[in-house]
XYZ file of C-alpha atoms in Angstrom:
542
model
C -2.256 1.413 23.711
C -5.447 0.368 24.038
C -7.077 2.935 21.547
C -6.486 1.225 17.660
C -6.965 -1.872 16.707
C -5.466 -2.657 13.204
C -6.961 -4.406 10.030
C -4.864 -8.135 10.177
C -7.007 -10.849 8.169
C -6.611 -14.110 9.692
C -3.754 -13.267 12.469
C -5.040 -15.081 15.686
C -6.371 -12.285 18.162
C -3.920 -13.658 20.455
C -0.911 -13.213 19.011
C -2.364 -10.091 17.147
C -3.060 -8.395 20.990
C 0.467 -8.771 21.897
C 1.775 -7.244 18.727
C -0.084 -4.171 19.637
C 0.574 -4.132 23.068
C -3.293 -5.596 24.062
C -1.808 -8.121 26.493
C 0.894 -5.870 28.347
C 3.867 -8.479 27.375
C 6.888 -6.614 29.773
C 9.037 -9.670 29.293
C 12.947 -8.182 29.602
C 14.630 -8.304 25.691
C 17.865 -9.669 25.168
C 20.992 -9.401 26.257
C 21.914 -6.157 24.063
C 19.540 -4.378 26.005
C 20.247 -5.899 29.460
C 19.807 -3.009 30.842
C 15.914 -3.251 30.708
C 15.372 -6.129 33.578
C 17.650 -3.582 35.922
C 14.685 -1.446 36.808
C 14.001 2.440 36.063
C 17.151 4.606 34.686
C 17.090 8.371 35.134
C 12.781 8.759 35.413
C 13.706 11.886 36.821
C 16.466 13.729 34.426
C 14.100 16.579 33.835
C 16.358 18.012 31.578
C 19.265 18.729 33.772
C 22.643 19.999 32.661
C 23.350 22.614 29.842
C 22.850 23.549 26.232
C 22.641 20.415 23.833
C 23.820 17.926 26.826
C 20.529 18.651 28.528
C 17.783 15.630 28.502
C 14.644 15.878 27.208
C 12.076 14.555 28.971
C 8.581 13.803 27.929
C 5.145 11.899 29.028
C 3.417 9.513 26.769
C -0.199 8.471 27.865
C 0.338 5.623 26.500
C 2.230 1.969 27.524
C 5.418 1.601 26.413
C 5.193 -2.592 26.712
C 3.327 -3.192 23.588
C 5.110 -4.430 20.189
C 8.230 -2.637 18.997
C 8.641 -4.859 15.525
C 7.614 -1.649 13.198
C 6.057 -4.428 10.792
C 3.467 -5.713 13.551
C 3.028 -2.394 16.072
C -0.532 -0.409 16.537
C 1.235 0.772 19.777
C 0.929 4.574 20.131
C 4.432 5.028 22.349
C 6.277 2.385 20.275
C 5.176 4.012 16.225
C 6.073 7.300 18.038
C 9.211 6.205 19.095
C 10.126 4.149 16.323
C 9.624 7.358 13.801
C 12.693 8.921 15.610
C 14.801 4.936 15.889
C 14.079 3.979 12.259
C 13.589 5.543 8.647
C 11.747 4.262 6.131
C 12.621 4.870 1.979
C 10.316 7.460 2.481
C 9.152 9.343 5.306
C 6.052 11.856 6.028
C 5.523 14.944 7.864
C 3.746 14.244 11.052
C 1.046 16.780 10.393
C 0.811 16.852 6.567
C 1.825 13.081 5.692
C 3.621 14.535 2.760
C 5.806 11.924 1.591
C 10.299 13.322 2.097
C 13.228 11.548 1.064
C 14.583 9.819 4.166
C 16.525 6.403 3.631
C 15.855 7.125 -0.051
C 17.453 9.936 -2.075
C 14.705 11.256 -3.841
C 10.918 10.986 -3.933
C 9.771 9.170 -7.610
C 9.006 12.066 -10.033
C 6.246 9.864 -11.294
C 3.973 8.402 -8.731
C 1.868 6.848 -10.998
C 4.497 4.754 -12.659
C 4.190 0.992 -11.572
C 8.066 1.484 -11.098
C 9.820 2.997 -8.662
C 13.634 2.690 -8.409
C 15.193 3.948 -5.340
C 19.080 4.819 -4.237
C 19.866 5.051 -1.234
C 21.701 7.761 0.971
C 25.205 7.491 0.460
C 27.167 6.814 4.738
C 23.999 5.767 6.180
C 24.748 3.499 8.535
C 22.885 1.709 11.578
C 22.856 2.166 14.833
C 25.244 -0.807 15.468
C 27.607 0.981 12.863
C 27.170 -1.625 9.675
C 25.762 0.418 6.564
C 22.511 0.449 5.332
C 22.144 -1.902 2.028
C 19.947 -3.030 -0.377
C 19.568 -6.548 1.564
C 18.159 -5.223 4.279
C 15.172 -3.031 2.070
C 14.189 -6.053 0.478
C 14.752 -8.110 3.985
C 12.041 -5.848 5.395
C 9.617 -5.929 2.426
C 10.024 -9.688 2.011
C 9.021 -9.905 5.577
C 5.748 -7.680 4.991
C 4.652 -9.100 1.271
C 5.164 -12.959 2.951
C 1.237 -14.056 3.580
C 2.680 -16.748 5.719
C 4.047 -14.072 8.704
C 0.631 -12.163 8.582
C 2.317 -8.489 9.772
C -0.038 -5.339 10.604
C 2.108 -4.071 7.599
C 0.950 -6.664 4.900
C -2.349 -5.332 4.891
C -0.886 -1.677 3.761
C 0.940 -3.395 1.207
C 0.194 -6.703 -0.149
C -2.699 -5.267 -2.570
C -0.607 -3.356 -4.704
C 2.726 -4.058 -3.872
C 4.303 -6.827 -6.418
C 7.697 -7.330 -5.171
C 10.802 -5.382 -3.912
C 14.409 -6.045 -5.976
C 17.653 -5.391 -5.610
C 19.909 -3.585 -8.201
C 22.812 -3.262 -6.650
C 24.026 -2.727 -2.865
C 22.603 0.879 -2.851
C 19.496 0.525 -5.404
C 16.159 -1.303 -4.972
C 13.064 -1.340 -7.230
C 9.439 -1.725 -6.238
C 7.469 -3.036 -8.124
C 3.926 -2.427 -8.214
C 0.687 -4.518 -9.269
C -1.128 -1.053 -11.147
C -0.562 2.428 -10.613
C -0.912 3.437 -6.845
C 0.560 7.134 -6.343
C -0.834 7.237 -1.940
C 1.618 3.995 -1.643
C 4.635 6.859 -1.697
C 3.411 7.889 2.028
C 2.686 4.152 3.001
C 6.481 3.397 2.683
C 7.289 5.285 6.079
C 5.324 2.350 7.417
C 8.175 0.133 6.177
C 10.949 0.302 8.530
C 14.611 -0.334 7.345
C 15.703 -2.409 9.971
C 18.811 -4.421 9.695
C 18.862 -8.004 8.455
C 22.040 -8.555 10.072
C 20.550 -8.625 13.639
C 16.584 -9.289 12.906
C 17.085 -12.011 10.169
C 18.820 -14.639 13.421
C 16.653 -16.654 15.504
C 14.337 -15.435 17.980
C 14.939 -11.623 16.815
C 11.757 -10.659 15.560
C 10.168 -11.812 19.630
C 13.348 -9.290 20.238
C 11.957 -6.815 18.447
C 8.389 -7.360 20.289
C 9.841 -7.236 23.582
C 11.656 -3.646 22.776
C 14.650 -3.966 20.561
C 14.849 -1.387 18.048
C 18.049 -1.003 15.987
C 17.224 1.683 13.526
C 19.429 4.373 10.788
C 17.297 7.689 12.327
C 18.618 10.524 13.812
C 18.174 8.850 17.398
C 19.426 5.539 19.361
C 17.396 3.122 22.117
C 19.458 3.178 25.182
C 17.659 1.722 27.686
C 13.986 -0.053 28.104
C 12.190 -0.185 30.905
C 8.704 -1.558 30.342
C 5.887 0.179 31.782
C 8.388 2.874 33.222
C 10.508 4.699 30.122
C 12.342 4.267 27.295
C 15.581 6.534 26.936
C 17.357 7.898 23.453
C 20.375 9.621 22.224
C 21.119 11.425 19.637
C 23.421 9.097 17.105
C 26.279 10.586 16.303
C 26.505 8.609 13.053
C 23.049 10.154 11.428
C 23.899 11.834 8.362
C 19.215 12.291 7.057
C 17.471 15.086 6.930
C 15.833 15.211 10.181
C 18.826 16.129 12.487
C 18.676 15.518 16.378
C 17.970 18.371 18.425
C 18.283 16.831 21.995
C 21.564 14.982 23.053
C 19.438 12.904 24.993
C 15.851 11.738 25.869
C 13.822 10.114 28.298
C 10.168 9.517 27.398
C 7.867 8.342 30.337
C 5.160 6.287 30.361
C 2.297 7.188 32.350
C -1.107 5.990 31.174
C -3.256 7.129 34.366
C -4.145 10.484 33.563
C -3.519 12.432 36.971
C 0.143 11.498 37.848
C 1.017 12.608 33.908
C -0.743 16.221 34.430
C 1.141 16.500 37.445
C 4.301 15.522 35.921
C 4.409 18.701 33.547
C 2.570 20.909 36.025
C 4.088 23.281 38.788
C 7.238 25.490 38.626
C 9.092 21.457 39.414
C 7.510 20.171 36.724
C 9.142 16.882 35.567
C 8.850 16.906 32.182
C 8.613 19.353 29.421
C 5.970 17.727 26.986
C 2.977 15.405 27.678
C 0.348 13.785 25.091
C -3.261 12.720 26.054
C -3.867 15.524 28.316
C -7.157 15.472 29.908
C -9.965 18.282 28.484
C -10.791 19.091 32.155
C -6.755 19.919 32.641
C -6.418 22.290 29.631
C -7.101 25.406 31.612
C -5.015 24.311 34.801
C -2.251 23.953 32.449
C -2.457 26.983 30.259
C -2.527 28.816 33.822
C 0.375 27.722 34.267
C 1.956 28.892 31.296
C 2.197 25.575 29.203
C 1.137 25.668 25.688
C -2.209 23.241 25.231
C -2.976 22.173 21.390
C -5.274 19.849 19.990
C -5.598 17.980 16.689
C -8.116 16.971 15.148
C -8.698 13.795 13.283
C -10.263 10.480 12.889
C -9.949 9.523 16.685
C -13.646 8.340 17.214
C -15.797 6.298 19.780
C -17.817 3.733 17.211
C -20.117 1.541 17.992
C -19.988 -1.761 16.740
C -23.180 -4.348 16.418
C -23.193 -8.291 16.437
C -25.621 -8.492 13.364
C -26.217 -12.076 14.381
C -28.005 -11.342 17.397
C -30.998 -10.051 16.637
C -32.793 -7.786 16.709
C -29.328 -5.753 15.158
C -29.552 -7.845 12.224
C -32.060 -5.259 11.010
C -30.329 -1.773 9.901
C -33.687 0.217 10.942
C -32.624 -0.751 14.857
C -28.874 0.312 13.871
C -30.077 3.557 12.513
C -32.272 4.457 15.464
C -29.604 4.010 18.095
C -27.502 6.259 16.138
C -29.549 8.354 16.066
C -31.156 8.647 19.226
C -27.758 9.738 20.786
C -27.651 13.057 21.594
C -24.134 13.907 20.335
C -23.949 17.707 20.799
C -24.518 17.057 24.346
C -22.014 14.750 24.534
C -19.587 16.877 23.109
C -20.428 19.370 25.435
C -20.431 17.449 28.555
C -17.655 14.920 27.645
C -15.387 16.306 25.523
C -15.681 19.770 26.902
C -16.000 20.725 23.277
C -13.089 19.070 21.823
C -14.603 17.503 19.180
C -17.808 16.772 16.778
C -20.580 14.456 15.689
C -19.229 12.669 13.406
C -20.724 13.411 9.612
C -19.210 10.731 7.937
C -17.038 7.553 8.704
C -13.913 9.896 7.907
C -13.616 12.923 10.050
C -14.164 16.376 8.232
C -10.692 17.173 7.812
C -9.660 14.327 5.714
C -8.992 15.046 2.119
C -11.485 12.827 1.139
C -14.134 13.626 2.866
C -17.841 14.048 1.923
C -20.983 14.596 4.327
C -22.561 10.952 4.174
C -26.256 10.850 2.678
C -27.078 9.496 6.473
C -25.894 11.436 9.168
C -27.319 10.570 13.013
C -28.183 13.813 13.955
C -30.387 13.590 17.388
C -33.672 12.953 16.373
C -35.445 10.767 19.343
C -38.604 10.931 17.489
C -36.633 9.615 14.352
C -35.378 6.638 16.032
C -38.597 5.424 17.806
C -40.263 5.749 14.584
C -37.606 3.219 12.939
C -38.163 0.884 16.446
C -41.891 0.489 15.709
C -40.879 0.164 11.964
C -38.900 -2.889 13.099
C -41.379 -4.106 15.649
C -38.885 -3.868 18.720
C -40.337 -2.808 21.533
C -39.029 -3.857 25.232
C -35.811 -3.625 24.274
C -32.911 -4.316 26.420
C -29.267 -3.438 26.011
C -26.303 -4.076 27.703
C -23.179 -1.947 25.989
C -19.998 -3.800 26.519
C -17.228 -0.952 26.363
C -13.094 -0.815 26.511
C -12.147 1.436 29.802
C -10.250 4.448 27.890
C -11.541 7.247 30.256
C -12.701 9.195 27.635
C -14.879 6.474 26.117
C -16.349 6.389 30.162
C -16.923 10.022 29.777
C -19.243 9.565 27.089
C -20.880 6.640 28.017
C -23.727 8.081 30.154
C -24.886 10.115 27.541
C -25.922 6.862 25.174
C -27.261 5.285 28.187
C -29.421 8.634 28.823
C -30.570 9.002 25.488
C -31.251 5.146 25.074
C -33.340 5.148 27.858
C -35.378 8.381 27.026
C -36.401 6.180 23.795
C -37.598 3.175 25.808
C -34.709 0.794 25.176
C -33.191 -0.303 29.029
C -29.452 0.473 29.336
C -26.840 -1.119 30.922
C -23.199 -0.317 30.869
C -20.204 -2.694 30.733
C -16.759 -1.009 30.422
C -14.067 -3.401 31.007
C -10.727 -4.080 30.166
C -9.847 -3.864 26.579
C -8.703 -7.349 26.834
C -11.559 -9.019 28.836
C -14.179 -7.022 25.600
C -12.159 -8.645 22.893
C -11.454 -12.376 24.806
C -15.134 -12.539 24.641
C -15.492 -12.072 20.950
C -12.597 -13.958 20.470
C -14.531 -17.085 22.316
C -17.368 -15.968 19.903
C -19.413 -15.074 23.049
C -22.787 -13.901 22.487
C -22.535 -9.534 22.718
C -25.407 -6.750 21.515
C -22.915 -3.492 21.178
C -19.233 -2.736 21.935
C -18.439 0.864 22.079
C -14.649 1.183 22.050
C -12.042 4.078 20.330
C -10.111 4.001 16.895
C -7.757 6.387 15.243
C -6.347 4.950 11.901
C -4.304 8.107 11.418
C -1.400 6.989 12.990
C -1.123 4.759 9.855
C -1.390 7.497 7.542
C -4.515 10.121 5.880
C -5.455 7.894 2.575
C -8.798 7.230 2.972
C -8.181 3.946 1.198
C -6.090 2.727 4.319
C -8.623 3.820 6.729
C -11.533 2.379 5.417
C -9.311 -1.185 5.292
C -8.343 -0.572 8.583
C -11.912 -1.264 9.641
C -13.936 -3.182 7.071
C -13.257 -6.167 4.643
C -14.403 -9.383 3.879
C -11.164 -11.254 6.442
C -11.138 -8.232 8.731
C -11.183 -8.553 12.173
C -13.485 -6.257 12.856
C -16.130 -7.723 10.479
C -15.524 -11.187 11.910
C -16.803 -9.702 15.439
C -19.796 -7.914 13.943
C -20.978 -11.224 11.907
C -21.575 -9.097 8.664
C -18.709 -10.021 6.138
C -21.739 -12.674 4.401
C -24.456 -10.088 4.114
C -24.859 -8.965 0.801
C -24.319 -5.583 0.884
C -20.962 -6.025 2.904
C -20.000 -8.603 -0.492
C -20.773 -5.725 -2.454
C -19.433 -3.369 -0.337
C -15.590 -5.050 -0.347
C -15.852 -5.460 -4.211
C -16.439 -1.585 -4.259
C -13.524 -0.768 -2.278
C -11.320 -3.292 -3.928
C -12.075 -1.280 -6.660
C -11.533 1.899 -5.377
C -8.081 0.612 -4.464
C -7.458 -0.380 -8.104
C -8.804 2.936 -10.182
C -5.897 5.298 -11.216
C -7.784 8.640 -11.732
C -8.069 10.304 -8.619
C -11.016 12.232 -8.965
C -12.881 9.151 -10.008
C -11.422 7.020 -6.729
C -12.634 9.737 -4.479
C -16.072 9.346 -5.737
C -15.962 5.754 -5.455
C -14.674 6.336 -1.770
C -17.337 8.682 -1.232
C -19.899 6.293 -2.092
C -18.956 3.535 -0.295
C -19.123 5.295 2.860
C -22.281 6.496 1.950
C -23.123 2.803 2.150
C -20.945 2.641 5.278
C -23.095 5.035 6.824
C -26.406 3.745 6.267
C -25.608 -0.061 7.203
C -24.172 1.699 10.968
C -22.393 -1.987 11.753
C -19.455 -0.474 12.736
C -19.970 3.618 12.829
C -17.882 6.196 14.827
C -20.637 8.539 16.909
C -18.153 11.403 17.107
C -14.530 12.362 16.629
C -12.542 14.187 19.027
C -9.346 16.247 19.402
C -6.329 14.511 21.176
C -4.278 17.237 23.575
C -0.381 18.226 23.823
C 0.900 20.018 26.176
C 4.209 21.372 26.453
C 6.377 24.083 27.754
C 6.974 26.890 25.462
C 9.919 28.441 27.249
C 11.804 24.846 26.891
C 10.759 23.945 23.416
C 9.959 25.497 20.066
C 8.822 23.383 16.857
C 5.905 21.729 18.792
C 3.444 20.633 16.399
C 0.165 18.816 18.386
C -0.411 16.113 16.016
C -4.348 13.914 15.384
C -3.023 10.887 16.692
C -1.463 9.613 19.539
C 2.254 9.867 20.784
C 4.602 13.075 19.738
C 7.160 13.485 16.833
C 10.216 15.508 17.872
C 11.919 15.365 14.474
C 11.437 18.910 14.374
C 11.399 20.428 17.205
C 14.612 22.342 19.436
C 15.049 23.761 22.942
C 13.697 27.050 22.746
């Protein structure tokens, strides 16, 4: 998945791009899962066979060789697939993020305590058939609160988690640093895996390569990277999100014509697909599929190297921004599917506010704040990831850049090849590449880490962490973190992205809807979901 890119201070970009999948690691695992160096199994059980023996079989648009630890993934196929493998303590509705008991018995009556004690469901058991304890909880949080492993999952932690204890075999307490009531839907990020099998050496590269030994309501069989990953239901599950399919078989198929034709047609291959191209939603709905978007905070952002001037000054920033035409872009791109953005957060987010600086086209605007600057002759080459529906868009910037006097050149390229060279601290103007921190979760908190701080990743590549008004930017949203009212931590939000929005280093330009597709004669409970991958936890053949 080459789409998210997570907040990890100082993990080496290296070793950070093969935890989320960035380098296409397709290594075999171990010997529990031999069966992944033996080639494709069953890429074509379409669902054969009768009543609750029959496979489903879906498409994912996305690569099934990234990361599979659940404490280091940004991979879109491997969080979706690990939300039906794993459980957390708690758990959250894939559309809401409401926070249900999974692992856990109960959610905490009181959220705001800096307390919560947890018991855990009496006969759950792992996949391998040894229960679910204590020792493994704390295992799995020791992992994450360690600053010396540097997971994804530390950064959705570490600054208000204290410590995790054990009370007895079936009780744990976590502790927290002040009162932090949006870390109850964080703790589906925490995985229960068991220490038994993760805690030997070399397990946790096992768990990279595609190992996944979980409590949920459905088992890894097989792992074939960058061809499918299969499931069955496990018998053993005794949660509250009961499988519905005695098996699965989830595809991977990132090029976007083979994986329309795979649900398409009265031989269609597959009954659900994510990713679906805007120009195949009619073809599709033709043919009697059901086509549903979500909207959320998947963006294309632009991102400037403040040290190479002349995007050091905030008046050039502001007049790229706004010299894009974004309503045609959403017209001619996105075929509609989506909107200029109004704020760093899209407009469905529960925090959300319309920033005090909002890029609506305004050409005039934006040569105004060029002359203000005293850039003229400017040249531009925009180095861009390849996702084809960042390509889409890109001709509109270049159009609109050019119809303001600035020269345009664009640069898409391999995810990997735009990152080495910031990486190698290569000299760069503007990336334009694709985020969608909901995957992680809806607290605007979390998103707004995911992308800025002073050890971010992110901020390292745009040169900005030093300026002043990024130091007094972090302080404000290590503040935010901190404040217990919610009301007043809204407003604080709210005001930092004002400043967000103004400074434009790192700025979405619009957010779109992500497609589902699926066949409504097959399935029932299909809920299209703003991020990538699919969540069957709910869903039944029709």
């Amino acid at each position: 998945m080459r789409d998210e890119t997570p907040d990890v201070p100082a993990l080496r970009r290296r070793s950070f791009l093969k935890y989320t999948g960035a380098l296409g690691a397709a290594a075999a695992v171990s010997a529990s899962l031999s069966a992944c160096s033996s080639g494709p199994e069953s890429t074509n059980d379409t669902g054969t066979g009768s009543g609750r023996d029959r496979t489903l079989t879906a498409v994912i648009g996305y690569g099934n060789d990234g990361s599979w630890d659940p404490t280091q993934t940004a991979s879109a196929f491997c969080m979706a697939a690990n939300n039906h493998i794993y459980e957390g303590l708690l758990d959250t509705d894939p559309i809401s993020r409401e926070p249900y008991a999974a692992l856990a018995t109960e959610v905490p009556k009181d959220p705001d305590s800096t307390s919560w004690k947890f018991a855990l469901r009496a006969g759950a058991t792992f996949h391998d058939g040894k229960p679910v304890t204590a020792d493994d909880v704390v295992f799995v949080f020791q992992r994450i609160l360690d600053p010396d492993t540097q997971t994804l999952a530390t950064g959705f932690f570490a600054s208000w988690l204290k410590e995790v204890r054990k009370i007895d075999a079936q009780n744990v307490e976590l502790v927290l640093k002040f009162p932090f009531p949006d870390g109850l839907s964080r703790l589906t990020l925490a995985k229960i895996m068991p220490k038994h099998v993760f805690s030997r050496p070399g397990a946790w590269d096992e768990a990279i390569k595609g190992k996944a030994i979980g409590s949920g309501p459905y088992r890894q069989t097989a792992h074939h990277p960058k061809s499918n990953t299969t499931f069955e239901a496990f018998d053993g599950y005794n949660g509250p999100r009961k499988p519905a399919f005695r098996k699965m078989n989830w595809l991977t198929i990132v090029d976007a014509a083979p994986r329309v034709a795979k649900i398409s047609g009265s031989s269609a291959g597959a009954q659900i697909a994510d990713n679906i191209p805007y120009a195949n939603i009619g073809q599709l709905e033709s043919g009697g599929m059901t086509v549903a978007g979500g909207a959320g905070m998947n963006n294309l952002f632009l991102m400037f190297n403040t040290r190479h001037k002349p995007f050091d000054d905030v008046r050039v920033r502001q007049a790229l921004h706004y010299a894009i035409d974004t309503e045609k872009m959403v017209e001619v791109a996105l075929k509609g599917h989506g909107k200029p953005s109004s704020s760093f957060l899209d407009e469905a987010n529960p925090s959300y506010r319309r920033a005090k600086t909002v890029y609506d086209h305004d050409p005039d605007k934006a040569k105004a704040l060029l002359k203000e600057a005293g850039v003229k002759g400017l040249s531009i080459e925009i180095l861009a990831v390849n996702v084809s529906w960042i390509v889409d868009c890109l001709p509109t910037v270049k159009a609109s850049w050019d119809a303001i006097g600035v020269r345009t050149t664009l640069s898409p390229q391999e995810t990997t090849a735009v990152f080495t060279k910031m990486d190698q601290k290569q000299d760069y103007q503007v990336v334009a590449a694709a985020s969608n921190p909901n995957q992680f979760g809806l607290d605007a908190d979390l998103i707004m880490h995911y992308n800025y701080g002073p050890e971010n990743l992110w901020m390292q590549y745009t040169r900005w962490a030093a300026d002043p008004v990024a130091k007094q930017l972090f302080k404000d949203m290590d503040r935010a973190t901190r404040e217990p009212d919610p009301a007043k931590k809204k407003a604080i939000v709210q005001d930092y992205i004002d400043v967000v929005a103004e400074q434009a280093v790192l700025y979405p330009v619009v957010h779109n809807e992500l497609m589902t597709a699926w066949n409504p004669t097959r399935l029932s409970g299909i809920r299209a979901q703003p991020y990538p991958g699919i969540n069957l936890l709910t869903a039944k053949w029709a």
